[in-house]
Amino acid sequence: MKYFSTNHKAPIATLKKAVVKGLAEDRGLYMPEEIKKLPKEFFDNIENYSFQEIACVVADAFFGEDVNAEDLKKIVCVTLSFETPLAQVEDNIFSLELFHGPTLAFKDVGARFMARLLQYFIRKEKGDSLVNVLVATSGDTGSAVANGFLGVDGIHVYVLYPKGKVSKIQECQFTTLGKNITAVEVDGVFDDCQTLVKNAFMDSELNSAMKLTSANSINVARFLPQAFYYFNAYSQLKRLGKADEMVMCVPSGNFGNICAALFGHAMGLPIKRFIAANNANDVFFNYLKTGQYEPKPSVQTIANAMDVGDPSNFARIIELYGNSHKRISSLISGATYSDSQIAESMKSCREQTGYILDPHGACGYRALKENLKIGEVGVFCETAHPAKFKDTVEGIIGSEVAIPERLAAFMRGEKQSVPMTKDFADFKKFLLGCCK
Ligand SMILES: *Cc1c(COP(=O)(O)O)cnc(C)c1O
């Protein structure tokens, strides 16, 4: 399979190049030239497949031409060592719990898949030099990527995070690991971290000295595997006999997760329609309303993993539907919620159903409550375990949230990080020193 850039000004790339480089030369995002439809028999029998079996079929459609079948199967199995159960919250509303991975975030699957695929391509061509992964994080991405790549040889990961702006639990998940993971504690805000990473990708001296790639959802190997979730959700709902009018609601920030779901839909997955649920960052919501895409600076919310003012995967969604606002807005609807609306939904859901939502999942739940039509069954992604936002959640619902042992284990490790200014010259000097 070949990959083209959403800016249409870069050469067509192989999968290896798309994964190793992350972003195309014209700064566009890579898109597969073809999206394969899966056979009717697959969907007719999908309720009899396990999660791993489903993922193998989907992975083969994306990557089967470029990766040896046995190796691809192994990558899928290593990646998916956990389940993503559907929890029934109300009669017609289900929570797709994507937080049962090692760092309790849905990004675990993409991060683990990308780590193994990158390693596969590096190993195949002996003599390839070390690949350096740079990732800027406000919390969740850094922990998933650091854990996904931990101990994978041939790859070194630098996690840049804003000093004092990441929750204790999240910080422990990427600063206590050591080995091939270096945490860089930037004296600035998240945007400063992002700017350092972007500057590094554009610096020619740095790029000739070391191989650099990104593990944000711009990377095809990071976002595409998330499509597995949606086939599996459909399979589980079908098993319950409720999948005829399935509505999928995805709390969105950079729109990587919902984009993967839309790829699934393009492959024939019979989801009736989609809802992109946002916090107060409402650029996509406004695009659906007006047809105009107007990025703006992000605003801080209690669902901070979705604080994005210019979602990078918007370019892929536009490309997928031939830039037709009509096609996009007839398949996807939007929702945007303030912090107080998010809190109110967390509280009322807890009181009325007993289910504890995290602030991100709460946007999804609320969007279904407000938008589901008679006969439809809604599934929202619960994108993080509520314990990851313990203080916020407890403050809202007024009772304690237990920390799962997996999360507690990270908190016993010793923090190691490199202090850094937000000045690119300092960061560049540091990176050049690392590759000597
Ligand atoms: C990353 C993240 C999101 C947003 O996902 P996108 O793919 O960026 O749209 C939502 N919730 C949580 C908890 C996240 O970590």
PDB file of C-alpha atoms and ligand atoms in Angstrom, residues 104-107 139-141 170 217 222-223 226 250-259 278 303-308 311-313 358-361 381-385 388-389, ligand 1:
ATOM      1  CA  LEU A 104      -5.288   2.974  31.394  1.00  0.00           C
ATOM      2  CA  ALA A 105      -5.696   5.095  28.245  1.00  0.00           C
ATOM      3  CA  PHE A 106      -6.985   4.189  24.791  1.00  0.00           C
ATOM      4  CA  LYS A 107      -3.722   5.466  23.322  1.00  0.00           C
ATOM      5  CA  GLY A 139      -0.232  13.744  30.134  1.00  0.00           C
ATOM      6  CA  ASP A 140      -1.933  10.829  28.399  1.00  0.00           C
ATOM      7  CA  THR A 141       0.061  10.595  25.162  1.00  0.00           C
ATOM      8  CA  GLN A 170       0.537  10.843  34.805  1.00  0.00           C
ATOM      9  CA  SER A 217      -1.692  10.604  16.105  1.00  0.00           C
ATOM     10  CA  ARG A 222      -0.462   5.277  15.854  1.00  0.00           C
ATOM     11  CA  PHE A 223      -3.974   6.175  14.758  1.00  0.00           C
ATOM     12  CA  GLN A 226      -7.578   2.373  16.876  1.00  0.00           C
ATOM     13  CA  VAL A 250     -16.221   9.670  20.293  1.00  0.00           C
ATOM     14  CA  PRO A 251     -14.880  12.311  22.716  1.00  0.00           C
ATOM     15  CA  SER A 252     -12.384  14.097  20.483  1.00  0.00           C
ATOM     16  CA  GLY A 253      -9.306  16.299  20.727  1.00  0.00           C
ATOM     17  CA  ASN A 254      -6.909  15.781  17.835  1.00  0.00           C
ATOM     18  CA  PHE A 255      -9.578  13.633  16.122  1.00  0.00           C
ATOM     19  CA  GLY A 256      -7.259  10.630  15.659  1.00  0.00           C
ATOM     20  CA  ASN A 257      -9.586   8.218  17.422  1.00  0.00           C
ATOM     21  CA  ILE A 258     -12.759   9.218  15.562  1.00  0.00           C
ATOM     22  CA  CYS A 259     -10.799   9.280  12.313  1.00  0.00           C
ATOM     23  CA  ASN A 278     -15.990  18.119  22.355  1.00  0.00           C
ATOM     24  CA  ALA A 303     -11.143  17.208  30.025  1.00  0.00           C
ATOM     25  CA  ASN A 304      -7.601  18.362  29.229  1.00  0.00           C
ATOM     26  CA  ALA A 305      -6.606  15.595  26.810  1.00  0.00           C
ATOM     27  CA  MET A 306      -9.122  17.190  24.427  1.00  0.00           C
ATOM     28  CA  ASP A 307      -7.855  20.764  24.761  1.00  0.00           C
ATOM     29  CA  VAL A 308      -7.004  21.170  21.095  1.00  0.00           C
ATOM     30  CA  PRO A 311      -7.045  19.209  15.491  1.00  0.00           C
ATOM     31  CA  SER A 312      -4.385  17.655  13.268  1.00  0.00           C
ATOM     32  CA  ASN A 313      -6.548  14.824  11.933  1.00  0.00           C
ATOM     33  CA  ASP A 358     -14.114  10.528  33.620  1.00  0.00           C
ATOM     34  CA  PRO A 359     -14.412  14.106  32.262  1.00  0.00           C
ATOM     35  CA  HIS A 360     -13.673  13.017  28.652  1.00  0.00           C
ATOM     36  CA  GLY A 361     -16.132  10.135  28.562  1.00  0.00           C
ATOM     37  CA  CYS A 381     -15.881   5.806  24.250  1.00  0.00           C
ATOM     38  CA  GLU A 382     -14.801   6.000  27.876  1.00  0.00           C
ATOM     39  CA  THR A 383     -11.304   7.135  26.907  1.00  0.00           C
ATOM     40  CA  ALA A 384      -9.586   7.141  30.306  1.00  0.00           C
ATOM     41  CA  HIS A 385     -10.007   5.489  33.686  1.00  0.00           C
ATOM     42  CA  LYS A 388      -6.388   9.152  36.209  1.00  0.00           C
ATOM     43  CA  PHE A 389      -8.311  12.336  36.992  1.00  0.00           C
TER      44      PHE A 389
HETATM   45  C1  LIG B   1      -6.170  11.600  23.592  1.00  0.00           C
HETATM   46  C2  LIG B   1      -7.415  11.590  24.372  1.00  0.00           C
HETATM   47  C3  LIG B   1      -8.646  11.999  23.818  1.00  0.00           C
HETATM   48  C4  LIG B   1      -8.755  12.580  22.423  1.00  0.00           C
HETATM   49  O1  LIG B   1      -8.430  11.664  21.412  1.00  0.00           O
HETATM   50  P1  LIG B   1      -8.078  12.189  19.933  1.00  0.00           P
HETATM   51  O2  LIG B   1      -7.666  10.996  19.175  1.00  0.00           O
HETATM   52  O3  LIG B   1      -6.947  13.171  20.108  1.00  0.00           O
HETATM   53  O4  LIG B   1      -9.288  12.853  19.408  1.00  0.00           O
HETATM   54  C5  LIG B   1      -9.785  11.879  24.588  1.00  0.00           C
HETATM   55  N1  LIG B   1      -9.732  11.422  25.852  1.00  0.00           N
HETATM   56  C6  LIG B   1      -8.572  11.032  26.424  1.00  0.00           C
HETATM   57  C7  LIG B   1      -8.594  10.539  27.828  1.00  0.00           C
HETATM   58  C8  LIG B   1      -7.376  11.102  25.711  1.00  0.00           C
HETATM   59  O5  LIG B   1      -6.245  10.736  26.302  1.00  0.00           O
END
